[in-house]
mmCIF file of C-alpha atoms and ligand atoms in Angstrom:
data_model
loop_
_atom_site.group_PDB
_atom_site.id
_atom_site.type_symbol
_atom_site.label_atom_id
_atom_site.label_comp_id
_atom_site.label_asym_id
_atom_site.label_seq_id
_atom_site.Cartn_x
_atom_site.Cartn_y
_atom_site.Cartn_z
ATOM 1 C CA MET A 1 -129.470 -89.521 -64.976
ATOM 2 C CA ILE A 2 -127.730 -88.729 -68.226
ATOM 3 C CA ARG A 3 -126.918 -92.020 -69.938
ATOM 4 C CA GLU A 4 -124.538 -92.790 -72.762
ATOM 5 C CA ILE A 5 -126.231 -92.674 -76.168
ATOM 6 C CA VAL A 6 -125.688 -95.848 -78.142
ATOM 7 C CA HIS A 7 -124.369 -95.229 -81.642
ATOM 8 C CA TYR A 8 -124.734 -97.175 -84.881
ATOM 9 C CA ASP A 9 -124.187 -100.091 -85.277
ATOM 10 C CA ALA A 10 -124.695 -101.386 -81.746
ATOM 11 C CA PRO A 11 -126.908 -104.527 -81.878
ATOM 12 C CA VAL A 12 -129.457 -103.073 -79.389
ATOM 13 C CA LEU A 13 -130.467 -100.508 -82.050
ATOM 14 C CA ARG A 14 -131.759 -103.449 -84.109
ATOM 15 C CA ALA A 15 -133.649 -105.062 -81.222
ATOM 16 C CA LYS A 16 -137.459 -104.947 -81.133
ATOM 17 C CA GLY A 17 -138.510 -103.485 -77.809
ATOM 18 C CA LYS A 18 -140.422 -105.561 -75.294
ATOM 19 C CA GLU A 19 -143.788 -104.106 -74.328
ATOM 20 C CA ILE A 20 -143.894 -102.206 -71.057
ATOM 21 C CA GLY A 21 -146.020 -103.981 -68.429
ATOM 22 C CA ALA A 22 -146.674 -102.317 -65.082
ATOM 23 C CA ILE A 23 -145.331 -98.782 -64.601
ATOM 24 C CA THR A 24 -142.769 -99.746 -61.964
ATOM 25 C CA PRO A 25 -140.231 -97.409 -60.326
ATOM 26 C CA ALA A 26 -137.660 -98.898 -62.731
ATOM 27 C CA VAL A 27 -139.787 -97.845 -65.729
ATOM 28 C CA LYS A 28 -140.226 -94.342 -64.270
ATOM 29 C CA SER A 29 -136.507 -94.077 -63.701
ATOM 30 C CA LEU A 30 -135.823 -95.195 -67.297
ATOM 31 C CA ILE A 31 -138.199 -92.483 -68.576
ATOM 32 C CA GLN A 32 -136.423 -89.866 -66.450
ATOM 33 C CA ASP A 33 -133.099 -91.037 -67.919
ATOM 34 C CA LEU A 34 -134.527 -90.699 -71.437
ATOM 35 C CA PHE A 35 -135.540 -87.101 -70.713
ATOM 36 C CA ASP A 36 -132.227 -86.220 -69.036
ATOM 37 C CA THR A 37 -130.226 -87.750 -71.887
ATOM 38 C CA MET A 38 -132.371 -86.245 -74.662
ATOM 39 C CA ARG A 39 -132.212 -82.744 -73.156
ATOM 40 C CA HIS A 40 -128.487 -82.966 -72.531
ATOM 41 C CA ALA A 41 -128.004 -83.927 -76.203
ATOM 42 C CA ARG A 42 -130.473 -81.212 -77.321
ATOM 43 C CA GLY A 43 -132.537 -83.758 -79.184
ATOM 44 C CA ILE A 44 -136.293 -83.693 -79.827
ATOM 45 C CA GLY A 45 -136.782 -87.425 -79.280
ATOM 46 C CA LEU A 46 -135.090 -90.448 -77.768
ATOM 47 C CA ALA A 47 -136.032 -94.126 -77.694
ATOM 48 C CA ALA A 48 -135.108 -96.696 -75.019
ATOM 49 C CA GLN A 49 -132.902 -98.603 -77.493
ATOM 50 C CA GLN A 50 -130.710 -95.508 -77.790
ATOM 51 C CA ILE A 51 -129.707 -95.827 -74.163
ATOM 52 C CA GLY A 52 -129.294 -99.567 -74.437
ATOM 53 C CA GLU A 53 -132.736 -100.864 -73.385
ATOM 54 C CA ALA A 54 -134.909 -102.816 -75.810
ATOM 55 C CA LEU A 55 -138.290 -101.650 -74.485
ATOM 56 C CA GLN A 56 -141.366 -99.980 -76.019
ATOM 57 C CA VAL A 57 -140.885 -96.492 -74.608
ATOM 58 C CA ALA A 58 -139.687 -93.238 -76.164
ATOM 59 C CA VAL A 59 -139.868 -89.549 -75.286
ATOM 60 C CA ILE A 60 -140.476 -86.559 -77.561
ATOM 61 C CA ASP A 61 -140.390 -82.811 -76.967
ATOM 62 C CA VAL A 62 -140.811 -80.373 -79.850
ATOM 63 C CA THR A 63 -141.429 -77.371 -77.574
ATOM 64 C CA GLY A 64 -140.142 -74.083 -78.967
ATOM 65 C CA ILE A 65 -139.253 -75.332 -82.440
ATOM 66 C CA THR A 66 -141.059 -72.810 -84.584
ATOM 67 C CA GLU A 67 -139.008 -73.058 -87.784
ATOM 68 C CA ARG A 68 -140.358 -76.564 -88.324
ATOM 69 C CA PRO A 69 -143.954 -76.459 -87.079
ATOM 70 C CA SER A 70 -145.708 -79.411 -85.503
ATOM 71 C CA LYS A 71 -149.365 -80.337 -85.866
ATOM 72 C CA MET A 72 -151.561 -82.337 -83.547
ATOM 73 C CA TRP A 73 -155.202 -83.430 -83.589
ATOM 74 C CA LEU A 74 -157.348 -84.954 -80.850
ATOM 75 C CA LYS A 75 -160.507 -86.716 -82.124
ATOM 76 C CA GLY A 76 -159.948 -84.965 -85.459
ATOM 77 C CA LYS A 77 -159.803 -81.460 -83.942
ATOM 78 C CA PRO A 78 -156.577 -79.447 -84.179
ATOM 79 C CA VAL A 79 -154.907 -78.733 -80.826
ATOM 80 C CA ASP A 80 -151.761 -76.897 -79.760
ATOM 81 C CA PRO A 81 -149.006 -79.566 -79.692
ATOM 82 C CA GLU A 82 -147.094 -77.628 -77.015
ATOM 83 C CA ALA A 83 -149.953 -78.225 -74.569
ATOM 84 C CA TYR A 84 -149.168 -81.961 -74.795
ATOM 85 C CA MET A 85 -145.372 -81.778 -74.558
ATOM 86 C CA PRO A 86 -143.343 -83.572 -73.469
ATOM 87 C CA LEU A 87 -144.783 -86.830 -74.755
ATOM 88 C CA ILE A 88 -144.016 -90.215 -73.269
ATOM 89 C CA LEU A 89 -144.841 -92.898 -75.808
ATOM 90 C CA ILE A 90 -145.494 -96.210 -74.047
ATOM 91 C CA ASN A 91 -146.281 -99.244 -76.253
ATOM 92 C CA PRO A 92 -147.249 -96.952 -79.150
ATOM 93 C CA VAL A 93 -149.009 -98.274 -82.239
ATOM 94 C CA LEU A 94 -149.096 -96.167 -85.391
ATOM 95 C CA LYS A 95 -151.488 -95.817 -88.278
ATOM 96 C CA LEU A 96 -149.788 -94.148 -91.212
ATOM 97 C CA THR A 97 -151.585 -92.208 -93.933
ATOM 98 C CA LYS A 98 -150.571 -92.985 -97.507
ATOM 99 C CA ASN A 99 -149.417 -89.477 -98.464
ATOM 100 C CA LYS A 100 -145.718 -89.076 -97.915
ATOM 101 C CA ILE A 101 -143.598 -86.013 -97.386
ATOM 102 C CA THR A 102 -139.802 -85.842 -97.476
ATOM 103 C CA GLY A 103 -137.872 -83.832 -94.892
ATOM 104 C CA HIS A 104 -134.518 -83.566 -93.109
ATOM 105 C CA GLU A 105 -133.862 -85.959 -90.267
ATOM 106 C CA GLY A 106 -131.014 -86.508 -87.889
ATOM 107 C CA CYS A 107 -130.582 -89.161 -85.224
ATOM 108 C CA LEU A 108 -128.662 -88.988 -81.950
ATOM 109 C CA SER A 109 -127.344 -92.495 -82.702
ATOM 110 C CA PHE A 110 -125.808 -91.203 -85.971
ATOM 111 C CA PRO A 111 -123.860 -88.081 -84.955
ATOM 112 C CA ALA A 112 -123.651 -85.394 -87.667
ATOM 113 C CA LEU A 113 -125.572 -87.389 -90.279
ATOM 114 C CA THR A 114 -128.599 -85.694 -91.841
ATOM 115 C CA LEU A 115 -130.760 -87.457 -94.406
ATOM 116 C CA ASP A 116 -133.884 -86.646 -96.390
ATOM 117 C CA ILE A 117 -136.451 -89.208 -95.342
ATOM 118 C CA PRO A 118 -139.947 -89.767 -96.752
ATOM 119 C CA ARG A 119 -142.537 -90.172 -93.967
ATOM 120 C CA ALA A 120 -146.297 -90.336 -93.800
ATOM 121 C CA GLN A 121 -147.709 -86.803 -93.790
ATOM 122 C CA ARG A 122 -150.066 -87.596 -90.933
ATOM 123 C CA VAL A 123 -149.895 -90.391 -88.411
ATOM 124 C CA GLY A 124 -152.409 -91.792 -85.934
ATOM 125 C CA VAL A 125 -150.942 -92.815 -82.569
ATOM 126 C CA ARG A 126 -152.448 -95.082 -79.933
ATOM 127 C CA MET A 127 -150.364 -95.398 -76.778
ATOM 128 C CA ARG A 128 -150.456 -95.930 -73.041
ATOM 129 C CA THR A 129 -149.912 -93.134 -70.576
ATOM 130 C CA LEU A 130 -148.068 -93.229 -67.249
ATOM 131 C CA ASP A 131 -151.507 -93.483 -65.598
ATOM 132 C CA ASN A 132 -152.154 -96.682 -67.527
ATOM 133 C CA GLU A 133 -154.735 -95.071 -69.756
ATOM 134 C CA THR A 134 -155.025 -95.240 -73.516
ATOM 135 C CA PHE A 135 -154.292 -91.994 -75.327
ATOM 136 C CA GLU A 136 -154.925 -91.452 -79.014
ATOM 137 C CA PHE A 137 -153.901 -88.536 -81.188
ATOM 138 C CA GLU A 138 -152.823 -87.670 -84.699
ATOM 139 C CA ALA A 139 -149.635 -85.859 -85.552
ATOM 140 C CA GLY A 140 -148.161 -84.049 -88.552
ATOM 141 C CA GLY A 141 -145.306 -81.696 -89.340
ATOM 142 C CA LEU A 142 -142.207 -82.113 -87.192
ATOM 143 C CA LEU A 143 -144.118 -83.989 -84.480
ATOM 144 C CA GLY A 144 -145.475 -86.493 -87.004
ATOM 145 C CA ARG A 145 -141.959 -87.087 -88.289
ATOM 146 C CA ALA A 146 -140.508 -87.434 -84.770
ATOM 147 C CA VAL A 147 -143.197 -89.946 -83.766
ATOM 148 C CA GLN A 148 -142.451 -92.122 -86.811
ATOM 149 C CA HIS A 149 -138.690 -91.895 -86.228
ATOM 150 C CA GLU A 150 -138.947 -92.868 -82.546
ATOM 151 C CA VAL A 151 -141.476 -95.672 -83.040
ATOM 152 C CA ASP A 152 -139.163 -97.073 -85.726
ATOM 153 C CA HIS A 153 -136.436 -97.257 -83.042
ATOM 154 C CA LEU A 154 -138.783 -99.230 -80.771
ATOM 155 C CA HIS A 155 -138.999 -101.884 -83.499
ATOM 156 C CA GLY A 156 -135.297 -101.928 -84.294
ATOM 157 C CA ARG A 157 -135.716 -99.834 -87.442
ATOM 158 C CA LEU A 158 -133.422 -96.927 -88.266
ATOM 159 C CA PHE A 159 -133.761 -93.900 -90.542
ATOM 160 C CA ILE A 160 -131.147 -95.340 -92.917
ATOM 161 C CA ASP A 161 -133.661 -98.110 -93.664
ATOM 162 C CA HIS A 162 -135.810 -95.558 -95.509
ATOM 163 C CA ILE A 163 -133.265 -94.415 -98.097
ATOM 164 C CA SER A 164 -132.556 -95.920 -101.510
ATOM 165 C CA ALA A 165 -129.683 -98.349 -102.154
ATOM 166 C CA GLU A 166 -128.012 -95.570 -104.125
ATOM 167 C CA GLU A 167 -128.236 -93.095 -101.245
ATOM 168 C CA ARG A 168 -126.965 -95.778 -98.934
ATOM 169 C CA ARG A 169 -123.876 -96.251 -101.080
ATOM 170 C CA ALA A 170 -123.323 -92.495 -100.982
ATOM 171 C CA ILE A 171 -123.179 -92.474 -97.162
ATOM 172 C CA ARG A 172 -121.274 -95.743 -96.768
ATOM 173 C CA GLU A 173 -118.079 -93.968 -95.682
ATOM 174 C CA ASP A 174 -119.972 -91.753 -93.231
ATOM 175 C CA LEU A 175 -121.449 -94.875 -91.649
ATOM 176 C CA GLU A 176 -117.972 -96.371 -91.312
ATOM 177 C CA TYR A 177 -116.829 -93.276 -89.396
ATOM 178 C CA ILE A 178 -119.842 -93.500 -87.092
ATOM 179 C CA LYS A 179 -119.201 -97.226 -86.508
ATOM 180 C CA ARG A 180 -115.633 -96.462 -85.512
ATOM 181 C CA GLY A 181 -116.801 -93.644 -83.241
ATOM 182 C CA GLU A 182 -114.926 -91.031 -85.282
ATOM 183 C CA PRO A 183 -116.324 -87.707 -86.483
ATOM 184 C CA ILE A 184 -117.430 -87.559 -90.115
ATOM 185 C CA PRO A 185 -114.941 -85.377 -92.042
ATOM 186 C CA GLU A 186 -116.299 -82.280 -93.806
ATOM 187 C CA HIS A 187 -117.850 -83.134 -97.127
ATOM 188 C CA SER A 188 -116.306 -81.657 -100.240
ATOM 189 C CA PRO A 189 -118.937 -79.625 -102.054
ATOM 190 C CA LYS A 190 -120.836 -81.770 -104.516
ATOM 191 C CA ASN A 191 -121.447 -80.600 -108.040
ATOM 192 C CA GLU A 192 -125.122 -81.037 -108.436
ATOM 193 C CA SER A 193 -127.306 -79.473 -111.024
HETATM 194 ZN ZN1 ZN B 201 -132.997 -91.745 -83.934
#
């Protein structure tokens, strides 16, 4: 079922998700809703908080996005990320490498806002699968970025938390539009050198 996507600054977006226990029919139905809603919105990831549920589950699908390649490793060996899509991250725990890389990011809870966000270049993920098994992998490129963005959501963190105070001031008006549920007006071209 396609659900309504919660926009900034709904309190649930700041809620730390409760860990998923047994994979009940309700959990399966929530995961199906995440997929339906993400695909309808043409997103590459969606966390439970974004459809109003503070739980540790998010979905990701980077299939077909070639202009921003994804990387994935299993036990240190490179694998084709598409063979593992879509991903259902249940109770994921991340290990971030120190090297950071900055790239564009959007968020379905912040319509029309794109920011440059520094993220770890490579991230280790340990999560549960639907079959109640532990699955570990490493991710980089677009997938690595998506994993960090979604797991942030599961802890009530948002991509605006990663920008400087100065950048935050620069988007203050945009955030006000999003809060009011209004579209962000076109930006006047900035004179940057
Ligand atoms: Zn997001």
